[in-house]
Amino acid sequence: MTELLLQTVVNAVYAASYMSLIAVGLVLIFGVMGVINFAHGELYMAGAYTVVALYSQMNVPFLAAVAAGLIFVGALGILMEYAFFRPLRDNPLGGLIASIGFLLILQTTAVLGFGVRMAHIKPPTQAKIELMEGVVLTHQRLFVIVAAIALLSALYVFLRKTKFGWAMRACAQDKEAAALQGISLNQITRIAMFIGAGLAGVAGALTAPLVSPTPYMGHSVIVTAFIIIIVGGIGQLEGAVVAAILYAFVHTFVTTFFDGVVADIVGLVLMLVVLVIKPTGLFGAKERA
Amino acid sequence: MLLEIRDIHVHYSGVAALKGVSMQVPEDGIVTIIGANGAGKSTTLRAVSGLTSISSGEIWFAGERIDTLTADKVVARGIAQVPEGRRIFPDLTVEENLRTGAFLRSDKSDIEHDLEKIFNRFPRLRERRRQWAKTLSGGEQQMVAIGRALMARPRLLLLDEPSMGLAPVVIQEIARIIREIVREGVPVVLVEQNAELALGLANYAYVLETGSVSLDGAADNLHENEHVKRAYLGV
């Protein structure tokens, strides 16, 4: 029993790490741009298919393929900003609808390029660590955990210690006042979209060998990400990380001890409970204008 | 003239907010714009800073036309604004707020030097440099907003209602600071509803009424003007 419990904890930590990457990206885009990016799950999918194309089909080293996933999907984010979100800056609903359109474009492109069937990727390594009798952590999963911690730490340092980080937070709080400091809104939103999309892409790329990508894999991811950012408090980066950890633990434990469908229901109930008790989310402050 | 506003018109969704405003701001001293709520004082400053686009007219700064520039480019030319309601970043620390003011500068050691100067000018901000800006009092927030604008090393400072919502003793402190800034060589455009304060500080004054300049002249003269006395000074 102890082994099963510990193994479930290990699994939950793994789930929390890639969910954090996705949710933090979504929150960053919402915070700076004020739009809900519905295509975020498909950006995750695009990251996974970067690994399918480069690593599985073209034999590029796995790490290089993951880095390419981050850069390629980050570039897709810049494209979205340029093509949709900038022209629709004063129209958040328009931005949301445009992102749904982009989601369909990405899905269709993946179907045309790779087919609707699951892509199976041979894991770059089969090695595993036996933490104790019966508790196993594969190198592949450990790599996802380490990469997530490294990337989120780097993001934290960027936001707290660099002038572009201050500028990004300033834009998220008051765009006009930020412009009065000489901060270019276009430049900051471009950076935010690159980081936000890139984090989703790298999450997809890192987990691709573990999940068997399909063109429709973004769907369940975006629902999970929405639950997480609502629980954490929309616009709260720290809240997204904490909520991702909370959600991952609840979901993983319920999946292990009951089943996956019950876990999805429990996840939604968790969101409802938070909304009833603290409608602004666990970390949400008063609503900002 | 450092800043010249030539016959600008501004419309907010069809409604005229400014109907042909012209103003001149020299290289030193304080020019004030007084007037009632909704007369177009803030709109004038917003137009200069590039936050509101003008439908006709021209704005010139230091020999360059700036009315087509975006707000960040106007800052790059040397115009800093302390906006109405202060608009500090609530979830940035005091120090981070001040540092955003220096966003366009790359002279690292000079930035540190200016930050020190601001902490010397506002010792209370030094004590609170690591606090979230939203935890400060109104007067302290105004100091952050002014300090943030000074961190840009502006050639011209626009102040929109710096006395708003502050206690009389704090207003006196803000007035002292404005005089100090001007003495150090940065000219100021001061928008105020508190005409007594504004005319006391300024060298030259414009009176805005429903989107046009109704009067202008030396601040001392306007202070003695019968219309100004009746309408704005409450005597």
Coordinates of C-alpha atoms in Angstrom, one line a residue, chain A:
Chain A
M1 CA 0.0 0.0 0.0
T2 CA 2.8 2.4 0.9
E3 CA 4.4 1.7 -2.5
L4 CA 1.2 2.4 -4.3
L5 CA 0.7 5.7 -2.4
L6 CA 4.3 6.8 -3.1
Q7 CA 4.1 5.7 -6.7
T8 CA 0.9 7.8 -7.0
V9 CA 2.7 10.8 -5.5
V10 CA 5.5 10.4 -8.1
N11 CA 2.9 10.3 -10.9
A12 CA 1.2 13.3 -9.5
V13 CA 4.4 15.3 -9.4
Y14 CA 5.0 14.4 -13.0
A15 CA 1.4 15.5 -14.0
A16 CA 1.8 18.7 -12.0
S17 CA 4.9 19.7 -13.7
Y18 CA 3.6 19.6 -17.3
M19 CA 0.2 21.0 -16.3
S20 CA 2.0 24.0 -14.6
L21 CA 3.8 24.7 -17.9
I22 CA 0.6 24.8 -19.8
A23 CA -1.5 26.7 -17.3
V24 CA 1.2 29.3 -16.6
G25 CA 1.5 30.0 -20.3
L26 CA -2.3 30.5 -20.6
V27 CA -2.3 32.8 -17.6
L28 CA 0.6 34.9 -18.9
I29 CA -1.2 35.4 -22.2
F30 CA -4.4 36.3 -20.5
G31 CA -2.6 38.7 -18.1
V32 CA -0.8 40.6 -20.7
M33 CA -3.2 40.4 -23.6
G34 CA -6.5 40.2 -21.8
V35 CA -7.7 37.4 -24.2
I36 CA -8.5 33.8 -23.4
N37 CA -6.4 31.7 -25.8
F38 CA -8.6 28.9 -26.8
A39 CA -5.9 27.5 -29.1
H40 CA -3.6 26.9 -26.2
G41 CA -4.3 23.1 -26.2
E42 CA -3.5 23.0 -29.9
L43 CA -0.2 24.8 -29.2
Y44 CA 0.6 22.0 -26.8
M45 CA -0.4 19.6 -29.6
A46 CA 1.9 21.5 -32.1
G47 CA 4.8 21.0 -29.6
A48 CA 4.1 17.3 -29.5
Y49 CA 4.0 17.0 -33.3
T50 CA 7.3 18.9 -33.6
V51 CA 8.8 16.0 -31.7
V52 CA 6.9 13.5 -33.9
A53 CA 8.3 15.1 -37.0
L54 CA 11.9 15.9 -36.0
Y55 CA 12.7 13.1 -33.5
S56 CA 10.5 10.2 -34.7
Q57 CA 10.6 10.8 -38.4
M58 CA 13.8 12.7 -39.1
N59 CA 16.0 11.3 -36.2
V60 CA 16.9 14.6 -34.8
P61 CA 18.2 14.2 -31.2
F62 CA 15.3 14.4 -28.7
L63 CA 16.7 17.4 -26.8
A64 CA 17.1 19.4 -30.0
A65 CA 13.6 18.4 -31.0
V66 CA 12.2 19.7 -27.7
A67 CA 14.1 23.0 -28.1
A68 CA 12.7 23.2 -31.6
G69 CA 9.2 22.6 -30.2
L70 CA 9.6 25.5 -27.8
I71 CA 10.9 27.9 -30.5
F72 CA 8.5 26.8 -33.2
V73 CA 5.4 27.0 -31.0
G74 CA 6.7 30.3 -29.5
A75 CA 6.9 31.6 -33.1
L76 CA 3.3 30.4 -33.7
G77 CA 2.4 32.5 -30.6
I78 CA 4.0 35.6 -32.2
L79 CA 2.1 34.8 -35.4
M80 CA -1.2 34.7 -33.4
E81 CA -0.3 38.0 -31.8
Y82 CA 0.5 39.7 -35.1
A83 CA -2.4 38.2 -37.1
F84 CA -5.3 38.2 -34.6
F85 CA -4.7 39.7 -31.2
R86 CA -3.1 42.9 -32.3
P87 CA -5.8 43.9 -34.7
L88 CA -8.4 42.8 -32.2
R89 CA -6.7 44.4 -29.2
D90 CA -9.8 46.4 -28.1
N91 CA -12.0 43.4 -28.7
P92 CA -11.3 40.5 -26.3
L93 CA -14.3 38.5 -27.5
G94 CA -13.0 38.9 -31.1
G95 CA -9.6 37.6 -29.9
L96 CA -11.2 34.6 -28.3
I97 CA -13.2 33.8 -31.5
A98 CA -10.1 34.2 -33.6
S99 CA -8.2 31.8 -31.3
I100 CA -10.9 29.2 -31.8
G101 CA -10.4 29.6 -35.6
F102 CA -6.7 29.2 -35.2
L103 CA -7.3 26.0 -33.1
L104 CA -9.2 24.5 -36.0
I105 CA -6.4 25.5 -38.5
L106 CA -3.8 23.8 -36.3
Q107 CA -5.9 20.7 -35.8
T108 CA -6.6 20.4 -39.5
T109 CA -2.9 21.0 -40.4
A110 CA -1.9 18.2 -38.0
V111 CA -4.5 15.8 -39.5
L112 CA -3.3 16.6 -43.1
G113 CA 0.3 16.2 -42.2
F114 CA 0.3 13.3 -39.8
G115 CA -3.2 11.6 -40.1
V116 CA -5.8 11.1 -37.4
R117 CA -4.2 8.1 -35.9
M118 CA -2.1 8.2 -32.7
A119 CA 1.6 8.8 -33.3
H120 CA 3.7 6.4 -31.4
I121 CA 7.1 7.7 -30.4
K122 CA 9.9 5.4 -29.2
P123 CA 11.0 6.9 -25.9
P124 CA 14.5 8.3 -26.1
T125 CA 15.4 6.4 -23.0
Q126 CA 13.9 3.4 -21.2
A127 CA 16.0 3.9 -18.1
K128 CA 14.3 4.3 -14.7
I129 CA 15.2 5.0 -11.2
E130 CA 13.8 2.7 -8.5
L131 CA 13.2 5.1 -5.7
M132 CA 12.4 2.2 -3.4
E133 CA 10.9 -1.3 -3.7
G134 CA 8.0 -0.9 -6.2
V135 CA 8.3 2.9 -6.6
V136 CA 9.6 3.8 -10.1
L137 CA 10.4 7.1 -11.8
T138 CA 11.4 6.8 -15.5
H139 CA 14.1 9.1 -16.7
Q140 CA 11.7 10.4 -19.3
R141 CA 9.3 11.6 -16.6
L142 CA 12.1 12.8 -14.4
F143 CA 13.3 14.9 -17.3
V144 CA 9.8 16.5 -17.7
I145 CA 9.8 17.4 -14.0
V146 CA 13.3 18.9 -14.0
A147 CA 12.7 20.8 -17.2
A148 CA 9.4 22.2 -15.8
I149 CA 11.1 23.4 -12.6
A150 CA 13.9 24.9 -14.6
L151 CA 11.7 26.7 -17.0
L152 CA 9.3 28.0 -14.4
S153 CA 12.2 29.2 -12.2
A154 CA 13.7 31.0 -15.2
L155 CA 10.3 32.7 -15.9
Y156 CA 10.1 33.7 -12.3
V157 CA 13.6 35.3 -12.4
F158 CA 12.7 37.0 -15.7
L159 CA 9.5 38.5 -14.3
R160 CA 11.1 39.7 -11.0
K161 CA 14.6 40.6 -11.8
T162 CA 14.8 42.0 -15.4
K163 CA 13.4 45.2 -16.8
F164 CA 11.4 43.4 -19.5
G165 CA 9.9 41.3 -16.7
W166 CA 8.8 44.4 -14.8
A167 CA 7.5 45.9 -18.0
M168 CA 5.5 42.8 -18.7
R169 CA 3.9 42.8 -15.2
A170 CA 3.3 46.6 -15.6
C171 CA 1.5 46.0 -18.9
A172 CA -0.6 43.3 -17.2
Q173 CA -1.6 45.8 -14.5
D174 CA -2.2 49.0 -16.5
K175 CA -1.4 49.2 -20.2
E176 CA -1.8 53.0 -20.5
A177 CA 0.4 53.7 -17.5
A178 CA 3.0 51.3 -18.9
A179 CA 3.0 53.1 -22.3
L180 CA 3.6 56.3 -20.3
Q181 CA 6.9 54.8 -19.1
G182 CA 8.0 54.3 -22.7
I183 CA 7.1 50.6 -22.7
S184 CA 6.1 49.5 -26.2
L185 CA 2.9 47.4 -25.9
N186 CA 3.6 45.6 -29.2
Q187 CA 7.0 44.5 -28.1
I188 CA 5.8 43.3 -24.7
T189 CA 2.8 41.4 -26.1
R190 CA 5.1 39.8 -28.6
I191 CA 7.4 38.6 -25.9
A192 CA 4.5 37.4 -23.7
M193 CA 3.0 35.4 -26.6
F194 CA 6.4 33.8 -27.4
I195 CA 6.8 32.7 -23.8
G196 CA 3.2 31.7 -23.2
A197 CA 2.9 29.7 -26.4
G198 CA 6.5 28.4 -26.1
L199 CA 5.7 26.9 -22.6
A200 CA 2.7 25.1 -24.0
G201 CA 4.8 23.9 -26.9
V202 CA 7.6 22.6 -24.7
A203 CA 5.1 20.8 -22.5
G204 CA 3.8 19.0 -25.6
A205 CA 7.3 18.3 -26.8
L206 CA 8.5 16.9 -23.5
T207 CA 5.5 14.7 -22.9
A208 CA 5.1 13.5 -26.5
P209 CA 6.9 10.2 -26.0
L210 CA 4.7 9.5 -23.0
V211 CA 1.3 10.3 -24.3
S212 CA 1.0 9.1 -28.0
P213 CA 0.0 12.4 -29.7
T214 CA -3.1 12.8 -31.7
P215 CA -4.3 15.9 -33.6
Y216 CA -7.1 16.2 -31.0
M217 CA -5.0 15.9 -27.9
G218 CA -5.4 19.6 -27.2
H219 CA -9.0 19.3 -26.2
S220 CA -8.7 17.6 -22.8
V221 CA -5.6 19.8 -22.1
I222 CA -7.4 23.1 -22.5
V223 CA -10.3 21.9 -20.2
T224 CA -7.8 21.0 -17.6
A225 CA -5.9 24.3 -18.0
F226 CA -9.1 26.3 -17.6
I227 CA -10.0 24.5 -14.4
I228 CA -6.5 25.2 -13.1
I229 CA -6.5 28.9 -13.9
I230 CA -10.0 29.3 -12.5
V231 CA -9.0 27.5 -9.3
G232 CA -5.7 29.5 -9.0
G233 CA -7.3 32.8 -9.8
I234 CA -7.3 34.1 -13.4
G235 CA -4.3 36.2 -14.0
Q236 CA -2.3 34.9 -11.1
L237 CA 0.9 33.1 -12.1
E238 CA 1.7 31.7 -8.7
G239 CA -1.9 30.7 -8.4
A240 CA -1.6 28.7 -11.6
V241 CA 1.4 26.8 -10.3
V242 CA -0.2 26.0 -7.0
A243 CA -3.6 25.1 -8.6
A244 CA -1.8 22.9 -11.1
I245 CA -0.1 21.0 -8.3
L246 CA -3.4 20.7 -6.4
Y247 CA -5.3 19.5 -9.4
A248 CA -2.6 17.1 -10.5
F249 CA -2.6 15.4 -7.1
V250 CA -6.3 15.2 -6.8
H251 CA -6.7 13.9 -10.3
T252 CA -3.9 11.4 -10.1
F253 CA -5.0 10.0 -6.8
V254 CA -8.7 9.7 -7.8
T255 CA -7.6 8.1 -11.1
T256 CA -5.5 5.6 -9.3
F257 CA -8.0 4.7 -6.6
F258 CA -11.2 5.1 -8.5
D259 CA -11.0 5.8 -12.2
G260 CA -10.3 8.5 -14.8
V261 CA -13.9 9.5 -15.4
V262 CA -14.5 10.0 -11.7
A263 CA -11.3 12.0 -11.6
D264 CA -12.5 14.4 -14.3
I265 CA -15.8 14.9 -12.3
V266 CA -13.9 15.5 -9.1
G267 CA -11.7 18.1 -10.9
L268 CA -14.8 20.0 -12.1
V269 CA -16.3 19.7 -8.6
L270 CA -13.1 21.2 -7.2
M271 CA -13.5 24.1 -9.5
L272 CA -17.1 24.6 -8.5
V273 CA -16.3 24.5 -4.8
V274 CA -13.6 27.1 -5.3
L275 CA -15.9 29.3 -7.3
V276 CA -18.6 29.1 -4.6
I277 CA -16.3 29.7 -1.7
K278 CA -13.9 32.2 -3.3
P279 CA -15.1 33.3 -6.7
T280 CA -11.8 35.1 -7.6
G281 CA -9.9 31.8 -7.2
L282 CA -7.5 30.7 -4.4
F283 CA -5.0 33.5 -5.2
G284 CA -7.3 36.0 -6.9
A285 CA -7.4 39.5 -5.6
K286 CA -10.1 42.0 -6.2
E287 CA -11.0 42.4 -9.8
R288 CA -8.9 44.9 -11.6
A289 CA -10.3 47.2 -14.2

